[in-house]
Coordinates of C-alpha atoms in Angstrom, one line a residue:
X1 CA 171.5 -240.9 231.3
X2 CA 169.5 -243.0 228.8
X3 CA 170.5 -244.3 225.4
X4 CA 170.1 -242.3 222.3
X5 CA 167.7 -244.8 220.7
X6 CA 164.9 -246.1 222.8
X7 CA 164.7 -249.5 221.1
X8 CA 168.3 -250.3 221.8
X9 CA 167.5 -251.7 225.3
X10 CA 165.9 -254.7 223.7
X11 CA 168.3 -255.0 220.7
X12 CA 170.5 -258.1 221.1
X13 CA 173.0 -256.7 218.7
X14 CA 173.5 -253.5 220.7
X15 CA 176.4 -253.2 223.2
X16 CA 175.3 -250.9 226.0
X17 CA 178.9 -250.1 227.0
X18 CA 180.2 -249.0 223.6
X19 CA 177.1 -248.0 221.8
X20 CA 178.0 -250.3 218.9
X21 CA 175.4 -252.2 216.9
X22 CA 177.1 -255.3 215.5
X23 CA 174.4 -255.8 212.9
X24 CA 174.5 -252.3 211.3
X25 CA 178.1 -251.4 212.2
X26 CA 176.9 -248.2 213.7
X27 CA 178.1 -246.5 217.0
X28 CA 175.3 -244.6 218.7
X29 CA 175.5 -241.8 221.2
X30 CA 175.0 -243.1 224.7
X31 CA 173.4 -239.9 225.9
X32 CA 169.8 -239.0 225.5
X33 CA 168.5 -235.4 225.8
X34 CA 165.4 -234.8 227.9
X35 CA 162.4 -233.0 226.5
X36 CA 163.7 -229.5 227.5
X37 CA 167.0 -230.1 225.8
X38 CA 165.9 -231.5 222.5
X39 CA 166.6 -229.7 219.2
X40 CA 163.7 -227.4 218.1
X41 CA 161.9 -228.8 215.1
X42 CA 159.7 -225.8 214.0
X43 CA 160.6 -225.2 210.3
X44 CA 160.6 -221.4 210.4
X45 CA 163.3 -220.9 213.0
X46 CA 166.5 -219.1 212.2
X47 CA 169.7 -219.3 214.3
X48 CA 169.6 -215.6 215.3
X49 CA 166.1 -215.9 216.6
X50 CA 167.0 -219.0 218.5
X51 CA 170.1 -217.4 220.1
X52 CA 168.3 -214.2 221.0
X53 CA 165.5 -216.3 222.6
X54 CA 168.1 -217.7 225.0
X55 CA 169.4 -214.4 226.3
X56 CA 168.9 -213.6 229.9
X57 CA 165.5 -212.0 230.7
X58 CA 165.3 -208.2 230.5
X59 CA 165.6 -207.7 234.3
X60 CA 169.0 -209.5 234.2
X61 CA 170.1 -208.5 230.7
X62 CA 170.6 -204.8 231.7
X63 CA 173.5 -205.8 234.1
X64 CA 174.6 -209.2 232.9
X65 CA 177.9 -208.8 231.0
X66 CA 178.2 -210.7 227.7
X67 CA 181.6 -209.5 226.4
X68 CA 184.6 -207.7 227.8
X69 CA 187.6 -206.5 225.7
X70 CA 190.7 -208.0 227.4
X71 CA 192.8 -204.9 226.6
X72 CA 190.5 -201.9 227.0
X73 CA 188.1 -203.5 229.6
X74 CA 185.2 -202.2 227.5
X75 CA 182.0 -204.2 228.5
X76 CA 178.9 -205.1 226.6
X77 CA 175.8 -206.2 228.5
X78 CA 173.3 -208.6 227.0
X79 CA 170.8 -205.8 226.7
X80 CA 173.3 -203.7 224.8
X81 CA 174.2 -206.6 222.6
X82 CA 170.5 -207.2 221.7
X83 CA 170.1 -203.5 220.9
X84 CA 173.2 -203.4 218.6
X85 CA 172.0 -206.6 216.8
X86 CA 168.6 -205.1 216.1
X87 CA 169.9 -201.7 215.1
X88 CA 172.5 -203.2 212.7
X89 CA 170.0 -205.5 211.2
X90 CA 167.7 -202.5 210.5
X91 CA 170.6 -200.6 209.0
X92 CA 171.5 -203.4 206.7
X93 CA 168.0 -204.1 205.6
X94 CA 166.5 -200.6 205.3
X95 CA 169.6 -198.6 204.7
X96 CA 171.7 -200.9 202.5
X97 CA 169.0 -203.2 201.0
X98 CA 170.5 -206.5 202.3
X99 CA 168.0 -209.2 201.7
X100 CA 167.6 -212.9 202.3
X101 CA 170.1 -215.0 200.5
X102 CA 172.7 -212.1 200.1
X103 CA 176.2 -213.2 201.0
X104 CA 178.1 -211.0 203.4
X105 CA 181.9 -211.4 203.5
X106 CA 183.4 -210.7 206.9
X107 CA 187.1 -209.9 207.1
X108 CA 188.1 -209.0 210.6
X109 CA 190.0 -210.2 213.7
X110 CA 188.1 -210.9 216.8
X111 CA 186.2 -207.9 218.2
X112 CA 183.3 -207.0 220.4
X113 CA 181.4 -206.2 217.1
X114 CA 181.9 -209.6 215.5
X115 CA 179.0 -211.5 217.2
X116 CA 176.8 -208.4 216.5
X117 CA 177.6 -208.5 212.8
X118 CA 177.0 -212.2 212.5
X119 CA 173.7 -212.3 214.4
X120 CA 172.4 -209.1 212.6
X121 CA 173.2 -210.6 209.2
X122 CA 171.7 -214.0 210.0
X123 CA 168.5 -212.4 211.5
X124 CA 167.5 -210.9 208.1
X125 CA 168.2 -214.2 206.3
X126 CA 171.5 -213.2 204.7
X127 CA 174.5 -215.5 204.6
X128 CA 177.8 -215.0 206.4
X129 CA 181.2 -216.1 204.9
X130 CA 184.2 -215.4 207.1
X131 CA 187.9 -215.1 206.2
X132 CA 191.2 -215.0 208.0
X133 CA 192.6 -211.4 208.1
X134 CA 196.0 -212.9 207.4
X135 CA 194.9 -214.1 204.0
X136 CA 196.5 -212.5 201.0
X137 CA 194.6 -210.3 198.6
X138 CA 194.6 -213.2 196.0
X139 CA 193.1 -215.6 198.6
X140 CA 190.4 -213.1 199.5
X141 CA 189.5 -212.4 195.9
X142 CA 189.1 -216.1 195.3
X143 CA 186.8 -216.5 198.3
X144 CA 184.7 -213.4 197.4
X145 CA 184.2 -214.7 193.9
X146 CA 183.5 -218.3 195.0
X147 CA 181.0 -217.4 197.7
X148 CA 179.2 -214.8 195.5
X149 CA 179.5 -212.1 198.1
X150 CA 177.2 -209.1 197.7
X151 CA 178.7 -207.0 200.5
X152 CA 181.8 -207.0 202.6
X153 CA 182.4 -205.9 206.2
X154 CA 186.1 -205.4 207.0
X155 CA 188.3 -204.1 209.7
X156 CA 189.9 -200.8 208.5
X157 CA 193.5 -202.3 208.3
X158 CA 192.4 -205.1 206.0
X159 CA 190.1 -203.1 203.7
X160 CA 192.7 -202.6 201.0
X161 CA 192.6 -206.3 200.2
X162 CA 189.0 -205.9 199.1
X163 CA 189.5 -203.1 196.6
X164 CA 190.3 -205.4 193.7
X165 CA 187.0 -207.3 194.2
X166 CA 184.8 -204.3 193.6
X167 CA 182.4 -205.5 196.3
X168 CA 180.7 -202.7 198.3
X169 CA 182.4 -202.6 201.7
X170 CA 181.6 -201.4 205.2
X171 CA 184.3 -200.9 207.8
X172 CA 183.8 -202.2 211.3
X173 CA 184.8 -198.8 212.9
X174 CA 185.8 -195.4 211.5
X175 CA 189.5 -194.5 211.4
X176 CA 190.2 -190.9 212.3
X177 CA 193.0 -190.7 209.8
X178 CA 191.0 -192.3 207.0
X179 CA 191.2 -189.9 204.0
X180 CA 188.5 -191.8 202.1
X181 CA 186.0 -192.5 204.9
X182 CA 183.6 -195.4 204.4
X183 CA 180.3 -196.1 206.2
X184 CA 181.0 -198.1 209.4
X185 CA 179.1 -200.7 211.3
X186 CA 179.4 -198.5 214.4
X187 CA 177.6 -195.7 212.6
X188 CA 174.8 -198.0 211.5
X189 CA 174.3 -199.2 215.0
X190 CA 174.4 -195.6 216.4
X191 CA 172.1 -194.0 213.8
X192 CA 169.6 -196.7 213.0
X193 CA 166.5 -197.3 215.1
X194 CA 165.7 -201.1 215.5
X195 CA 162.9 -200.8 212.9
X196 CA 160.6 -203.7 212.2
X197 CA 162.0 -206.0 209.5
X198 CA 159.4 -207.5 207.2
X199 CA 159.0 -211.3 207.6
X200 CA 161.8 -212.9 205.6
X201 CA 160.4 -216.5 205.8
X202 CA 163.7 -218.0 206.9
X203 CA 163.5 -221.7 207.2
X204 CA 165.9 -224.1 209.0
X205 CA 166.9 -225.5 205.6
X206 CA 168.1 -222.2 204.4
X207 CA 171.9 -221.5 204.1
X208 CA 173.2 -219.6 207.1
X209 CA 177.0 -219.7 206.5
X210 CA 179.6 -220.6 204.0
X211 CA 182.8 -221.4 205.9
X212 CA 186.0 -222.3 204.1
X213 CA 187.9 -225.3 205.4
X214 CA 191.5 -224.7 206.3
X215 CA 192.8 -226.6 203.3
X216 CA 195.9 -227.9 205.2
X217 CA 196.2 -230.9 202.8
X218 CA 194.3 -229.7 199.8
X219 CA 192.4 -226.8 198.3
X220 CA 190.0 -225.1 200.7
X221 CA 186.3 -225.6 199.9
X222 CA 183.1 -223.7 200.9
X223 CA 181.3 -225.6 203.5
X224 CA 177.5 -224.8 203.3
X225 CA 175.9 -224.8 206.8
X226 CA 172.2 -224.3 207.3
X227 CA 170.2 -222.6 210.1
X228 CA 169.2 -226.1 211.1
X229 CA 172.9 -227.1 211.5
X230 CA 173.5 -224.2 213.8
X231 CA 170.2 -224.5 215.8
X232 CA 171.2 -228.2 216.4
X233 CA 174.7 -227.2 217.4
X234 CA 173.6 -224.4 219.7
X235 CA 171.2 -226.9 221.4
X236 CA 174.2 -229.2 222.0
X237 CA 176.5 -226.5 223.2
X238 CA 173.9 -225.2 225.7
X239 CA 173.5 -228.8 226.9
X240 CA 177.3 -229.2 227.3
X241 CA 177.6 -226.0 229.3
X242 CA 174.6 -227.0 231.5
X243 CA 175.9 -230.5 232.1
X244 CA 179.4 -229.1 233.0
X245 CA 177.7 -226.7 235.4
X246 CA 179.8 -223.9 233.8
X247 CA 177.0 -221.3 233.3
X248 CA 178.7 -218.9 235.8
X249 CA 182.2 -219.4 234.4
X250 CA 184.2 -216.6 232.8
X251 CA 185.3 -217.7 229.4
X252 CA 188.4 -216.5 227.5
X253 CA 188.2 -216.2 223.7
X254 CA 191.4 -216.1 221.7
X255 CA 190.4 -218.7 219.0
X256 CA 189.4 -216.8 215.9
X257 CA 185.8 -216.2 215.3
X258 CA 186.2 -216.6 211.5
X259 CA 186.9 -220.3 212.3
X260 CA 184.0 -222.7 213.1
X261 CA 185.5 -223.3 216.6
X262 CA 185.4 -219.6 217.5
X263 CA 182.2 -218.8 215.6
X264 CA 180.2 -221.6 217.0
X265 CA 181.4 -221.2 220.6
X266 CA 181.9 -217.5 221.1
X267 CA 180.1 -215.9 218.1
X268 CA 176.9 -217.7 218.9
X269 CA 176.9 -220.5 221.4
X270 CA 177.8 -219.1 224.8
X271 CA 175.2 -216.4 224.5
X272 CA 172.6 -219.3 224.8
X273 CA 173.9 -219.9 228.3
X274 CA 174.2 -216.3 229.5
X275 CA 177.9 -216.6 230.3
X276 CA 180.6 -213.8 230.2
X277 CA 183.4 -213.9 227.6
X278 CA 186.7 -212.1 227.8
X279 CA 187.7 -211.3 224.2
X280 CA 191.2 -211.1 222.8
X281 CA 191.4 -209.5 219.4
X282 CA 194.5 -211.6 218.5
X283 CA 196.2 -214.4 220.4
X284 CA 199.2 -213.4 222.4
X285 CA 200.6 -215.9 224.9
X286 CA 201.6 -213.4 227.6
X287 CA 198.4 -211.5 226.9
X288 CA 196.5 -214.7 227.6
X289 CA 198.2 -215.2 230.9
X290 CA 197.4 -211.6 231.9
X291 CA 193.8 -211.9 230.9
X292 CA 193.4 -215.1 233.0
X293 CA 194.9 -213.2 236.0
X294 CA 193.2 -209.9 235.6
X295 CA 189.7 -211.2 234.8
X296 CA 189.7 -214.4 236.9
X297 CA 189.0 -216.5 233.8
X298 CA 187.8 -220.0 234.7
X299 CA 187.2 -221.6 231.3
X300 CA 189.4 -221.6 228.1
X301 CA 188.4 -223.4 224.9
X302 CA 191.9 -223.7 223.4
X303 CA 193.9 -225.6 220.8
X304 CA 196.7 -228.1 221.4
X305 CA 199.5 -225.7 220.5
X306 CA 198.4 -223.3 223.3
X307 CA 198.2 -226.2 225.8
X308 CA 201.6 -227.3 224.8
X309 CA 202.8 -223.8 225.4
X310 CA 201.4 -223.8 228.9
X311 CA 203.2 -227.1 229.6
X312 CA 206.5 -225.9 228.2
X313 CA 206.5 -222.3 229.5
X314 CA 208.7 -222.0 232.5
X315 CA 207.8 -218.5 233.8
X316 CA 204.2 -219.1 234.9
X317 CA 205.0 -218.3 238.5
X318 CA 204.7 -214.6 237.7
X319 CA 201.0 -215.0 236.9
X320 CA 198.0 -216.0 239.1
X321 CA 196.2 -218.8 237.2
X322 CA 194.4 -220.1 240.2
X323 CA 191.0 -219.1 238.8
X324 CA 191.2 -221.6 236.0
X325 CA 188.8 -224.5 236.3
X326 CA 188.4 -226.0 232.8
X327 CA 190.5 -226.1 229.6
X328 CA 189.0 -227.6 226.5
X329 CA 191.1 -228.7 223.5
X330 CA 189.8 -228.9 219.9
X331 CA 190.6 -228.2 216.3
X332 CA 193.6 -230.6 216.2
X333 CA 194.6 -233.8 218.1
X334 CA 196.0 -233.5 221.6
X335 CA 198.6 -236.1 222.5
X336 CA 198.5 -238.2 225.6
X337 CA 202.0 -236.9 226.5
X338 CA 200.9 -233.2 226.4
X339 CA 197.7 -234.0 228.3
X340 CA 199.6 -235.8 231.0
X341 CA 202.1 -233.0 231.2
X342 CA 199.3 -230.4 231.5
X343 CA 197.6 -232.3 234.3
X344 CA 200.8 -232.7 236.2
X345 CA 201.5 -228.9 236.0
X346 CA 197.9 -227.8 236.6
X347 CA 196.3 -230.5 238.8
X348 CA 193.4 -228.3 239.7
X349 CA 192.3 -227.7 236.1
X350 CA 189.9 -230.0 234.2
X351 CA 191.3 -230.7 230.8
X352 CA 188.9 -232.1 228.2
X353 CA 189.6 -232.9 224.6
X354 CA 186.8 -232.8 222.0
X355 CA 186.5 -233.5 218.2
X356 CA 184.7 -231.9 215.4
X357 CA 185.3 -230.4 211.9
X358 CA 183.9 -227.6 209.9
X359 CA 181.7 -230.1 207.9
X360 CA 180.0 -231.1 211.2
X361 CA 179.6 -227.5 212.4
X362 CA 182.5 -228.1 214.8
X363 CA 180.9 -230.8 216.9
X364 CA 181.0 -234.6 217.3
X365 CA 182.3 -235.6 220.7
X366 CA 182.4 -234.3 224.3
X367 CA 183.6 -235.4 227.7
X368 CA 180.8 -235.1 230.3
X369 CA 183.2 -235.3 233.3
X370 CA 186.8 -234.7 234.2
X371 CA 187.1 -238.3 235.6
X372 CA 186.3 -239.6 232.1
X373 CA 188.9 -237.4 230.5
X374 CA 191.6 -238.3 233.1
X375 CA 191.1 -242.0 232.6
X376 CA 191.5 -241.7 228.8
X377 CA 193.9 -238.9 228.1
X378 CA 194.4 -239.9 224.5
X379 CA 190.7 -240.0 223.7
X380 CA 188.6 -237.2 222.4
X381 CA 185.5 -238.4 224.2
X382 CA 182.2 -240.0 223.4
X383 CA 179.7 -239.1 220.7
X384 CA 177.5 -236.1 221.5
X385 CA 173.7 -236.6 221.6
X386 CA 172.1 -237.1 218.2
X387 CA 175.4 -238.3 216.7
X388 CA 176.0 -241.7 215.1
X389 CA 179.3 -243.0 213.7
X390 CA 180.9 -245.7 211.7
X391 CA 184.5 -246.8 211.5
X392 CA 185.0 -248.0 207.9
X393 CA 187.9 -250.0 206.5
X394 CA 188.9 -247.9 203.5
X395 CA 190.0 -250.9 201.5
X396 CA 187.1 -253.3 202.1
X397 CA 184.3 -250.8 203.0
X398 CA 183.3 -252.9 206.0
X399 CA 182.1 -251.2 209.2
X400 CA 184.5 -252.1 212.1
X401 CA 183.9 -253.0 215.7
X402 CA 185.8 -251.5 218.7
X403 CA 189.6 -251.3 218.6
X404 CA 189.7 -251.7 214.8
X405 CA 191.2 -248.7 212.9
X406 CA 189.4 -247.2 209.9
X407 CA 187.9 -244.0 208.5
X408 CA 185.5 -242.1 210.8
X409 CA 182.0 -241.5 209.2
X410 CA 179.5 -239.3 211.0
X411 CA 175.8 -238.6 210.8
X412 CA 174.0 -235.9 212.8
X413 CA 171.7 -232.9 212.4
X414 CA 174.8 -230.6 212.4
X415 CA 176.4 -232.2 209.3
X416 CA 176.8 -229.7 206.4
X417 CA 174.5 -229.5 203.4
X418 CA 177.2 -229.6 200.7
X419 CA 180.4 -228.0 199.4
X420 CA 179.5 -224.9 197.6
X421 CA 179.4 -225.3 193.8
X422 CA 181.5 -228.5 194.1
X423 CA 179.4 -231.5 193.3
X424 CA 182.5 -233.7 192.8
X425 CA 183.8 -233.0 196.3
X426 CA 180.3 -233.3 197.8
X427 CA 179.8 -236.7 196.3
X428 CA 183.2 -237.8 197.4
X429 CA 182.6 -236.7 201.0
X430 CA 179.0 -238.1 201.4
X431 CA 178.0 -241.7 201.4
X432 CA 174.5 -242.9 201.0
X433 CA 171.9 -241.9 203.6
X434 CA 173.8 -238.8 204.7
X435 CA 177.0 -240.3 206.1
X436 CA 179.9 -237.8 206.2
X437 CA 183.3 -239.3 205.4
X438 CA 185.7 -237.3 207.6
X439 CA 189.0 -238.5 206.2
X440 CA 190.2 -239.1 209.8
X441 CA 191.7 -242.5 210.8
X442 CA 190.3 -243.6 214.2
X443 CA 188.9 -246.3 216.4
X444 CA 186.5 -246.6 219.3
X445 CA 187.2 -248.5 222.5
X446 CA 184.8 -250.9 224.2
X447 CA 183.2 -248.1 226.2
X448 CA 182.4 -245.9 223.2
X449 CA 185.4 -243.4 223.5
X450 CA 186.8 -242.2 220.2
X451 CA 190.5 -242.0 219.4
X452 CA 191.8 -240.1 216.4
X453 CA 195.0 -241.5 215.0
X454 CA 195.6 -239.0 212.2
X455 CA 194.4 -237.7 208.8
X456 CA 194.3 -240.6 206.3
X457 CA 195.8 -238.4 203.6
X458 CA 198.7 -237.5 205.9
X459 CA 199.8 -241.1 206.8
X460 CA 203.3 -241.7 205.6
X461 CA 203.7 -244.9 203.5
X462 CA 207.1 -246.4 204.4
X463 CA 208.0 -249.9 203.0
X464 CA 204.3 -250.8 202.9
X465 CA 203.7 -249.7 206.5
X466 CA 201.6 -246.7 207.5
X467 CA 203.2 -244.2 209.8
X468 CA 201.0 -241.6 211.6
X469 CA 202.8 -238.2 211.9
X470 CA 200.7 -237.4 215.0
X471 CA 202.2 -240.3 216.9
X472 CA 205.8 -239.2 216.2
X473 CA 204.9 -235.5 216.9
X474 CA 203.6 -236.6 220.3
X475 CA 206.9 -238.3 221.1
X476 CA 208.9 -235.4 219.9
X477 CA 207.1 -232.8 222.0
X478 CA 207.6 -235.1 225.0
X479 CA 211.3 -234.3 224.8
X480 CA 212.3 -231.7 227.4
X481 CA 214.3 -229.6 224.9
X482 CA 211.7 -229.6 222.1
X483 CA 209.1 -226.9 222.2
X484 CA 207.1 -227.9 219.1
X485 CA 207.4 -230.4 216.2
X486 CA 205.9 -231.5 212.9
X487 CA 206.5 -234.6 210.8
X488 CA 206.1 -234.8 207.1
X489 CA 206.8 -237.4 204.3
X490 CA 209.7 -237.1 201.9
X491 CA 209.6 -239.2 198.8
X492 CA 212.3 -242.0 198.7
X493 CA 213.1 -244.3 195.8
X494 CA 213.8 -247.4 198.0
X495 CA 211.0 -247.2 200.6
X496 CA 208.4 -244.9 199.0
X497 CA 208.4 -242.3 201.8
X498 CA 210.5 -241.5 204.9
X499 CA 209.4 -239.6 208.0
X500 CA 211.2 -236.2 208.4
X501 CA 210.8 -234.0 211.4
X502 CA 210.8 -230.3 211.8
X503 CA 211.7 -229.3 215.3
X504 CA 211.5 -226.1 217.3
X505 CA 214.1 -226.1 220.1
X506 CA 213.2 -224.9 223.6
X507 CA 214.8 -221.5 224.4
X508 CA 217.9 -222.9 226.2
X509 CA 218.5 -226.0 224.1
X510 CA 220.7 -224.8 221.2
X511 CA 222.9 -227.8 221.8
X512 CA 220.2 -230.3 220.8
X513 CA 221.4 -232.1 217.6
X514 CA 219.7 -234.0 214.8
X515 CA 221.3 -237.3 215.9
X516 CA 220.0 -236.8 219.4
X517 CA 216.5 -236.3 218.2
X518 CA 216.6 -239.3 215.8
X519 CA 217.8 -241.6 218.6
X520 CA 215.2 -240.2 221.1
X521 CA 212.4 -241.3 218.7
X522 CA 214.1 -244.5 217.7
X523 CA 214.2 -245.7 221.3
X524 CA 210.4 -245.5 221.5
X525 CA 209.0 -246.8 218.2
X526 CA 209.2 -249.7 215.8
X527 CA 212.1 -249.5 213.3
X528 CA 209.8 -248.6 210.3
X529 CA 208.5 -245.5 212.3
X530 CA 212.0 -244.0 212.9
X531 CA 212.6 -240.4 212.0
X532 CA 215.2 -240.4 209.2
X533 CA 216.0 -236.7 209.0
X534 CA 215.6 -233.6 211.3
X535 CA 215.5 -229.9 210.4
X536 CA 215.5 -227.2 213.1
X537 CA 213.1 -224.3 212.5
X538 CA 212.1 -221.2 214.5
X539 CA 208.3 -222.0 214.4
X540 CA 206.0 -224.6 213.1
X541 CA 203.6 -223.1 210.5
X542 CA 200.0 -223.6 211.8
X543 CA 196.5 -222.5 210.7
X544 CA 194.6 -220.1 212.9
X545 CA 193.0 -223.2 214.5
X546 CA 196.3 -224.7 215.4
X547 CA 196.6 -227.3 212.7
X548 CA 200.0 -227.9 211.2
X549 CA 200.3 -226.6 207.7
X550 CA 202.2 -229.5 206.3
X551 CA 202.0 -228.4 202.7
X552 CA 204.3 -225.4 203.6
X553 CA 206.8 -227.8 205.2
X554 CA 206.7 -230.1 202.3
X555 CA 207.5 -227.2 200.0
X556 CA 210.2 -226.1 202.3
X557 CA 211.7 -229.5 202.3
X558 CA 211.7 -229.6 198.5
X559 CA 213.6 -226.3 198.5
X560 CA 216.2 -227.7 200.9
X561 CA 216.7 -230.8 198.8
X562 CA 217.1 -228.7 195.6
X563 CA 219.5 -226.4 197.3
X564 CA 221.7 -229.4 198.2
X565 CA 221.9 -230.7 194.6

């Protein structure tokens, strides 16, 4: 592997081990792509054309399986997938008049049709915006209006939430009992010939998607991602699959495709490497175990809460998980304790943590090898090719060297264009020359490995000290009788804020008390980090990507305080 910047070899300020340039304060990726792996630069290239160009050749596409429904075992080959994309694109363009720049609102759980819908929409220059099917009607109305959606595509069971918007709507599939039938995606695919679509002059700078951030600590915002962002990301994902030698792996998809993690990886990216994906419509822990066993799944891109479940679940002996080879973790921090517990329980499985955010199209870091990941279980790897980073002191604005904590800033071709219609938020997030301020507290070590400490906004301010909830949550989930945990701040007159824990007991641990939990944490941390109060709860509220919804817990805690007055 070479260095990302050719001139760095002769730069006296550049540290070849960490990638840090002491003169500029910039960390550079230590990986350089070869000529065949570099990001395409032709201006008139859209992401759908790029993905389709990476499909297996026709003589393989007829038999190579792209997708399998984990429940019904229905299979879709690459040839069938290409045909469905082309037919749906023709139906949308010629039948419904969808044009470049139109925004298509997608409201559906995972399905075999989801990638077809996304790629068909993108191929005619229209823009996708995706939503969680669990969202309320009010949340959906807000997103439809904010995104300026011209057409909606919905699963039948969620369609009622779209009625108040007045937006024309397709259903994904026709319901037999539907008394007011709507045109369906399935009908368009079946009845439309893949007609030639006039040249739409899509450029890499055009908007491809408007994805709404989870809004776990604030109001969600529309992240505008371009075709260039996705082409850059697909190039990196293809490289990561190639370098991991996982082209022949069988992947399991249960992360939602409406989230950047699922959309980038399963809705688009894996098709560039010709792999097979087993698709779960909705996550179910036992269903996941059965899918691994029945389909000989070898690769799972997961989230920390799922990995924690695998560590804590005691009845895995009833399932054959021997086919597993790799488990990736993303979307939220994975603690060293959980990573160590996973490796102890599944020593034959490669566990690798990565880091990304919607604003960077889901990418930033990647572990090339399992040896790297094992040696640094708390790290989320090194920067991907074409990425640069800064660690910035949020009080002085100075760029910091290895082992100094500050805010992570990123720059890469995958970084978003803007927040839709929100100039104030865009200006607050971008610094000069395209640096994206992530809001994450982090540091790099002296070999260029990134460590995420926590969200800056979520740090608890106690007596002038900063307490990271993620650190305390890692300790809590290390307790044998705690299944899951979350830590939030509660306002306190004397100390500013105090750390309060919400804890989910393991199934057979009803005797676990508040005092026992407080003492367990106190024995492992400095006095100012101690948990001051514990509430037991049946489940930690999380987003579809596995992030803790702290705002819900803060509201819950305020209700508890009021009820005690």
